[in-house]
C-alpha atoms as a PDB file:
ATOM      1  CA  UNK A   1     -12.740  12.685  33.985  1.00  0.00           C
ATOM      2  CA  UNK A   2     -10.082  10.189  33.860  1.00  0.00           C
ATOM      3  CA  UNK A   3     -10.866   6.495  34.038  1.00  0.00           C
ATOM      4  CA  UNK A   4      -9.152   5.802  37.254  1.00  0.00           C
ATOM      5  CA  UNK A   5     -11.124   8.801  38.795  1.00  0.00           C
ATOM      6  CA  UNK A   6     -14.285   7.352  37.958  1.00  0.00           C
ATOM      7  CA  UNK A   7     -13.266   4.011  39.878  1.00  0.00           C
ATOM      8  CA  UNK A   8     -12.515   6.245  42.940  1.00  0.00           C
ATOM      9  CA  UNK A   9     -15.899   7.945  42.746  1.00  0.00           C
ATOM     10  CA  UNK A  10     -17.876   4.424  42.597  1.00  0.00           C
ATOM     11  CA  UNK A  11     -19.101   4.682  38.910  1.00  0.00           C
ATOM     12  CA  UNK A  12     -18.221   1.468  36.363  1.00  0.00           C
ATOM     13  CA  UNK A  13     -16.584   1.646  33.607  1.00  0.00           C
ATOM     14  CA  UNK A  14     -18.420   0.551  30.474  1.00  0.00           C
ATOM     15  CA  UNK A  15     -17.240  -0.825  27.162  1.00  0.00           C
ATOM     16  CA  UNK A  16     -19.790   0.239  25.231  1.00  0.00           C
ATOM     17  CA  UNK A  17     -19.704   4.070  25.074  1.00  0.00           C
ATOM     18  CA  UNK A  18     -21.313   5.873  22.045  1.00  0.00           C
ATOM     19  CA  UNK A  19     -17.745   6.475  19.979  1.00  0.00           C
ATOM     20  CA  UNK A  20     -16.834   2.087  20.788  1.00  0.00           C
ATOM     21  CA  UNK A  21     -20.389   1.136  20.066  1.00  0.00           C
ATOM     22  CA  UNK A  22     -20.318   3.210  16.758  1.00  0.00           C
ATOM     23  CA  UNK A  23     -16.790   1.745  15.264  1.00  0.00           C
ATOM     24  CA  UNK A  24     -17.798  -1.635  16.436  1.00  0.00           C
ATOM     25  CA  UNK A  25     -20.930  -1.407  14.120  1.00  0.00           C
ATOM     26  CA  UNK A  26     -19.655   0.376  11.805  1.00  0.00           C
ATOM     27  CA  UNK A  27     -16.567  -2.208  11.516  1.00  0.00           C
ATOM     28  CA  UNK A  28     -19.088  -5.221  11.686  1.00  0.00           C
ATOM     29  CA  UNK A  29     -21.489  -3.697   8.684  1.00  0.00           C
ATOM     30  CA  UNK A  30     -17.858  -2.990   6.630  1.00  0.00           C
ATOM     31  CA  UNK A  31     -16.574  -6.435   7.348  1.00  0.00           C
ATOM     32  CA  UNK A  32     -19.753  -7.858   6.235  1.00  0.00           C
ATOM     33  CA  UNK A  33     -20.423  -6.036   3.125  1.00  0.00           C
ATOM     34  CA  UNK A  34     -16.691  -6.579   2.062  1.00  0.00           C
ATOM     35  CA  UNK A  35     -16.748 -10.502   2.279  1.00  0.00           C
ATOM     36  CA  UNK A  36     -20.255  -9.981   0.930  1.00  0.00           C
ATOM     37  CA  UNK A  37     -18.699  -8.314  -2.242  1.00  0.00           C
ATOM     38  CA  UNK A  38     -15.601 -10.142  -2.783  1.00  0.00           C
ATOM     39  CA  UNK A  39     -17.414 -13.468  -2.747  1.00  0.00           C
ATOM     40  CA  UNK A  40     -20.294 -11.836  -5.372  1.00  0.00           C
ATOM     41  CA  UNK A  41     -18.012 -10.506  -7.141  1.00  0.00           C
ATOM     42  CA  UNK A  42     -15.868 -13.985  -7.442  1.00  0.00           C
ATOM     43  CA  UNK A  43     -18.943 -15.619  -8.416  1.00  0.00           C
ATOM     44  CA  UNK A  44     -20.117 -12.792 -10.933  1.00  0.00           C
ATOM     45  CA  UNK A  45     -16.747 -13.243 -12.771  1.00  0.00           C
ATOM     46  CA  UNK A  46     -17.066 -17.359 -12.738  1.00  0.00           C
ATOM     47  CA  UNK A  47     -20.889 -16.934 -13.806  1.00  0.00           C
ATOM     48  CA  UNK A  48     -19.763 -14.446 -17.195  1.00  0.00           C
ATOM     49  CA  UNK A  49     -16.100 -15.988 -18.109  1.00  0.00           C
ATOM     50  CA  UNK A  50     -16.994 -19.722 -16.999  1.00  0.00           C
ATOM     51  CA  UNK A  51     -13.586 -19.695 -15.991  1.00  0.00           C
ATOM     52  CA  UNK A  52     -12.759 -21.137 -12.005  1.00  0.00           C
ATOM     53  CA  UNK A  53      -8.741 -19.891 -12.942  1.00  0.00           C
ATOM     54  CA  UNK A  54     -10.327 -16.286 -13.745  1.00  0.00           C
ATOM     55  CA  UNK A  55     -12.163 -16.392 -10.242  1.00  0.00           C
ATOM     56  CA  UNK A  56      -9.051 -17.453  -8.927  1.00  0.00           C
ATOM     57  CA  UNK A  57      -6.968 -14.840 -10.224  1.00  0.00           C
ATOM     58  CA  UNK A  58      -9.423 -12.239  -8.791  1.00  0.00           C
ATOM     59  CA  UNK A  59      -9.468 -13.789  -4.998  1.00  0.00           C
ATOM     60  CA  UNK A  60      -5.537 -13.610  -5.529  1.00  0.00           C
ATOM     61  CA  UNK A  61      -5.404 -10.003  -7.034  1.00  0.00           C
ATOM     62  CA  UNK A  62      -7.873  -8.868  -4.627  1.00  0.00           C
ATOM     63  CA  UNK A  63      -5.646 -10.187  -1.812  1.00  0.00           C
ATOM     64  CA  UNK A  64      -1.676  -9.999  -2.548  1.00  0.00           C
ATOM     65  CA  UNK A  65      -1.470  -5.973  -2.406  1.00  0.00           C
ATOM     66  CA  UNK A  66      -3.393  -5.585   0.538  1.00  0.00           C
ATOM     67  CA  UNK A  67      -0.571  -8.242   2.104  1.00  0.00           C
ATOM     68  CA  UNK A  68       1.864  -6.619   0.259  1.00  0.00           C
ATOM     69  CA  UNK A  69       1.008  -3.037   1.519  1.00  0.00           C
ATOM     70  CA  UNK A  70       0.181  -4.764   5.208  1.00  0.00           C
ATOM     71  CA  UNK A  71       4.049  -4.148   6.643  1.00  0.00           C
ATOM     72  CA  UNK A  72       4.100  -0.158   5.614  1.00  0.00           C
ATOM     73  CA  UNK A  73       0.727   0.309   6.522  1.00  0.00           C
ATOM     74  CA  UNK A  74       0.938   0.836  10.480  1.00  0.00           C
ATOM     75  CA  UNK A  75       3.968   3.146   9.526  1.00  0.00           C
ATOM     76  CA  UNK A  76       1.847   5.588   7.521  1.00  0.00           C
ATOM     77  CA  UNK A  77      -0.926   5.618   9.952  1.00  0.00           C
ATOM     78  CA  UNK A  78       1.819   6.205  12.850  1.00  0.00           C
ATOM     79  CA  UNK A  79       3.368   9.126  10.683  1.00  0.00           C
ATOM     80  CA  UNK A  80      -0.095  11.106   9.442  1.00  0.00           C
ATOM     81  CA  UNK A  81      -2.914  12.044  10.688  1.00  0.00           C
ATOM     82  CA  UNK A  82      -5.093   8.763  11.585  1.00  0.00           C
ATOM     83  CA  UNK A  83      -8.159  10.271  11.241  1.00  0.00           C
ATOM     84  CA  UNK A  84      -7.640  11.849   7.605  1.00  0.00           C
ATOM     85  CA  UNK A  85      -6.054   8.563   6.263  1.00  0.00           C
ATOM     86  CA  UNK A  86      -9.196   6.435   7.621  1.00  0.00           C
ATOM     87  CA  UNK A  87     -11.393   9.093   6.425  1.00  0.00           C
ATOM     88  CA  UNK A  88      -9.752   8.444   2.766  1.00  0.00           C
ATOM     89  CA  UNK A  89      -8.964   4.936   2.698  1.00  0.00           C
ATOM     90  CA  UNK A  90     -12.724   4.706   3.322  1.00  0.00           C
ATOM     91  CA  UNK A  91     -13.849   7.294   0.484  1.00  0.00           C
ATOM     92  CA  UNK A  92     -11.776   5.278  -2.297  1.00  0.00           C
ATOM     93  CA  UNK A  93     -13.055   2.215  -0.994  1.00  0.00           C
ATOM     94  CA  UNK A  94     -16.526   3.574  -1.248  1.00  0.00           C
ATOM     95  CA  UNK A  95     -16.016   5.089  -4.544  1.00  0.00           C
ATOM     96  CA  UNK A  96     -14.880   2.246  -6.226  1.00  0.00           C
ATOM     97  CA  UNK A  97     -17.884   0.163  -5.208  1.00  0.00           C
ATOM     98  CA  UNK A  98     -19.860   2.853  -6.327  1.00  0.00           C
ATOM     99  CA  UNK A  99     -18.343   3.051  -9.722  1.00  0.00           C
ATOM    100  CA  UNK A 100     -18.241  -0.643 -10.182  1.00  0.00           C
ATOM    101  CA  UNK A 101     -21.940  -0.675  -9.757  1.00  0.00           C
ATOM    102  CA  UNK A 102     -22.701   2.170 -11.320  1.00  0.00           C
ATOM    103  CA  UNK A 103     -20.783   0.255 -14.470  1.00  0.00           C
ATOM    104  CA  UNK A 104     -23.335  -3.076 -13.555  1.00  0.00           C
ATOM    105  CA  UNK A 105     -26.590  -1.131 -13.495  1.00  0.00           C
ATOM    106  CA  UNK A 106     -25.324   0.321 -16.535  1.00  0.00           C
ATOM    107  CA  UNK A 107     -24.346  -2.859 -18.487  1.00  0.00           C
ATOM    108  CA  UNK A 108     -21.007  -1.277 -19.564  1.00  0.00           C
ATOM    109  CA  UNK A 109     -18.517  -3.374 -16.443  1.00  0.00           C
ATOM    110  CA  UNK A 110     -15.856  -5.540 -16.916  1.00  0.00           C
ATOM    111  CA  UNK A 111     -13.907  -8.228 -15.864  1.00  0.00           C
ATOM    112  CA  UNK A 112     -10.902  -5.424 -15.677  1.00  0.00           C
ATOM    113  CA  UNK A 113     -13.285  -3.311 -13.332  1.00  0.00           C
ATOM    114  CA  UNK A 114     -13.615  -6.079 -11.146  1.00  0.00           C
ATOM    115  CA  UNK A 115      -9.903  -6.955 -10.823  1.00  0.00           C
ATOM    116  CA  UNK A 116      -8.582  -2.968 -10.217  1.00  0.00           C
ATOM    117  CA  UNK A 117     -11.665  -2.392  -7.793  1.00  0.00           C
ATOM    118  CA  UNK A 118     -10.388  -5.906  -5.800  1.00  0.00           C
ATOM    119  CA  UNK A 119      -6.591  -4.175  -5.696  1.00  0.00           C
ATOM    120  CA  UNK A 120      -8.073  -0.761  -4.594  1.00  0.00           C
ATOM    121  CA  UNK A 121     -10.473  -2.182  -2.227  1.00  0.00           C
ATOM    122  CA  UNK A 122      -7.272  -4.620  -0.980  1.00  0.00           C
ATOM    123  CA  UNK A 123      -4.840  -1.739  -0.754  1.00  0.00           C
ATOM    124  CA  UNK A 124      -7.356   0.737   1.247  1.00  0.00           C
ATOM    125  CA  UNK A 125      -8.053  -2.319   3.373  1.00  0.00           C
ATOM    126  CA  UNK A 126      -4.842  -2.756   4.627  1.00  0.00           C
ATOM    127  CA  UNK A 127      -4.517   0.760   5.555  1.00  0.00           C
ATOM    128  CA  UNK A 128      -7.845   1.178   7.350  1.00  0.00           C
ATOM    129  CA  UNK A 129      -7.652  -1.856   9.286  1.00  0.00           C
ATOM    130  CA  UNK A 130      -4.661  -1.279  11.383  1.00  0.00           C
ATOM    131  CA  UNK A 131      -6.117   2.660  11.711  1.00  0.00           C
ATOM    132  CA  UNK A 132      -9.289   1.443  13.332  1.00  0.00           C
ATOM    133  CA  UNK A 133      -7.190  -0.749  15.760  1.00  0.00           C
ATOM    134  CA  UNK A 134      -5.161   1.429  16.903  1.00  0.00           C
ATOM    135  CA  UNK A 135      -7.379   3.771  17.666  1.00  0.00           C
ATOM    136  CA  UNK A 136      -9.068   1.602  19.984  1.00  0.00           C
ATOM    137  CA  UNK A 137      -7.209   3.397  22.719  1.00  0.00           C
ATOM    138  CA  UNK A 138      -7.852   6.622  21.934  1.00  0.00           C
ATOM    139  CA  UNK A 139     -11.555   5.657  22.968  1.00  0.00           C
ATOM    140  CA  UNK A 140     -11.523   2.545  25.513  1.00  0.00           C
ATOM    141  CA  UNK A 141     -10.376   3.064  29.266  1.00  0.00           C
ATOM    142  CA  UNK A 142      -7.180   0.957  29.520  1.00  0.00           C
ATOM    143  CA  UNK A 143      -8.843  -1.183  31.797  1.00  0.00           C
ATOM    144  CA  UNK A 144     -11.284  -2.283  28.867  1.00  0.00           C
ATOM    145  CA  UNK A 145      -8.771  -2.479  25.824  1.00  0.00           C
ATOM    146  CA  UNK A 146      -8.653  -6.508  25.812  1.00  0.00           C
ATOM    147  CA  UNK A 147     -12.290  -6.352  25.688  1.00  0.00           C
ATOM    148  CA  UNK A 148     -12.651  -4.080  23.223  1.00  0.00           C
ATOM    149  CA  UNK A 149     -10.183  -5.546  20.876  1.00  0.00           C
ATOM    150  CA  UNK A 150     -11.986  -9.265  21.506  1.00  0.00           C
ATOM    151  CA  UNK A 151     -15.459  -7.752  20.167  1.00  0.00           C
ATOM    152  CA  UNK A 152     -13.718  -5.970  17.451  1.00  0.00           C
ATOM    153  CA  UNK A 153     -12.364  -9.526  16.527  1.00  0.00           C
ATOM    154  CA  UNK A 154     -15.449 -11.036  17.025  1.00  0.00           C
ATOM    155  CA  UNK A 155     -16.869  -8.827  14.905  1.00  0.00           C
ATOM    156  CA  UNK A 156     -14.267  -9.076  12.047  1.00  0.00           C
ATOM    157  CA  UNK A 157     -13.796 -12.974  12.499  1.00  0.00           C
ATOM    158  CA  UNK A 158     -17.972 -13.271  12.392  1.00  0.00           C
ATOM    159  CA  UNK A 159     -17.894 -11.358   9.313  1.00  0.00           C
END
């Protein structure tokens, strides 16, 4: 049923149907646990090297590609499959962070760990982000699209 048909029938239109609700949380647990990382990690590498320039140079490495990468990104989700590139964007992402704990638990990681899982992480981000925003339409009613896109930004910006 088309969203314009419900209207005509009486029924209201709601925001929050099961495929919004579940990338809104899903983008609002993400958003969290990546600020939560970057900042740990920022404050792991101060706490072993003793070195503010180090921590530095990991905020910076963990965010130049993902601006560099930023332009070409909504190209390559516009030219493949939106699905499959979110789908992997999010399994690197989620390996890294897997192997870079795996490496803490462990007591083998590095400083060099940390910086090429903040350029992976940075790089997949760049690409996922614009995927999950433009799907928004694929599963809001046009009529709901600015309010969708204010709660994912609320959710992001809260983050």
């Amino acid at each position: 049923m088309s969203p314009e048909s419900s209207i005509i029938k009486g029924k209201k239109e709601s925001l929050w149907t099961t495929s919004f609700f579940i990338l809104w949380q899903g983008q609002l647990v993400s958003t969290l646990g990546d600020a939560a990382y970057s900042v740990s990690l920022g404050f792991w590498v101060l706490a072993v090297t003793g070195s503010t320039a180090l921590m530095g140079m990991l905020m910076a490495a963990s965010t130049l590609p993902g601006v560099l990468v930023s332009p070409f990104a909504g190209v390559l989700i516009d030219r493949h499959n939106r699905k499959h590139l979110l789908i992997l964007m999010d399994m690197i992402r989620g390996l890294s962070i897997v192997l870079v704990s795996a490496a803490a638990f462990t007591g083998v990681i590095a400083v060099w760990m940390v910086f090429v899982a903040g350029i992976i992480l940075s790089i997949c981000g760049a690409v996922f982000r614009p995927g999950v925003n433009s799907s928004v339409p694929d599963i809001v009613s046009t009529s709901k699209l600015s309010n969708a896109n204010a709660m994912l930004s609320i959710a992001s910006t809260g983050s």
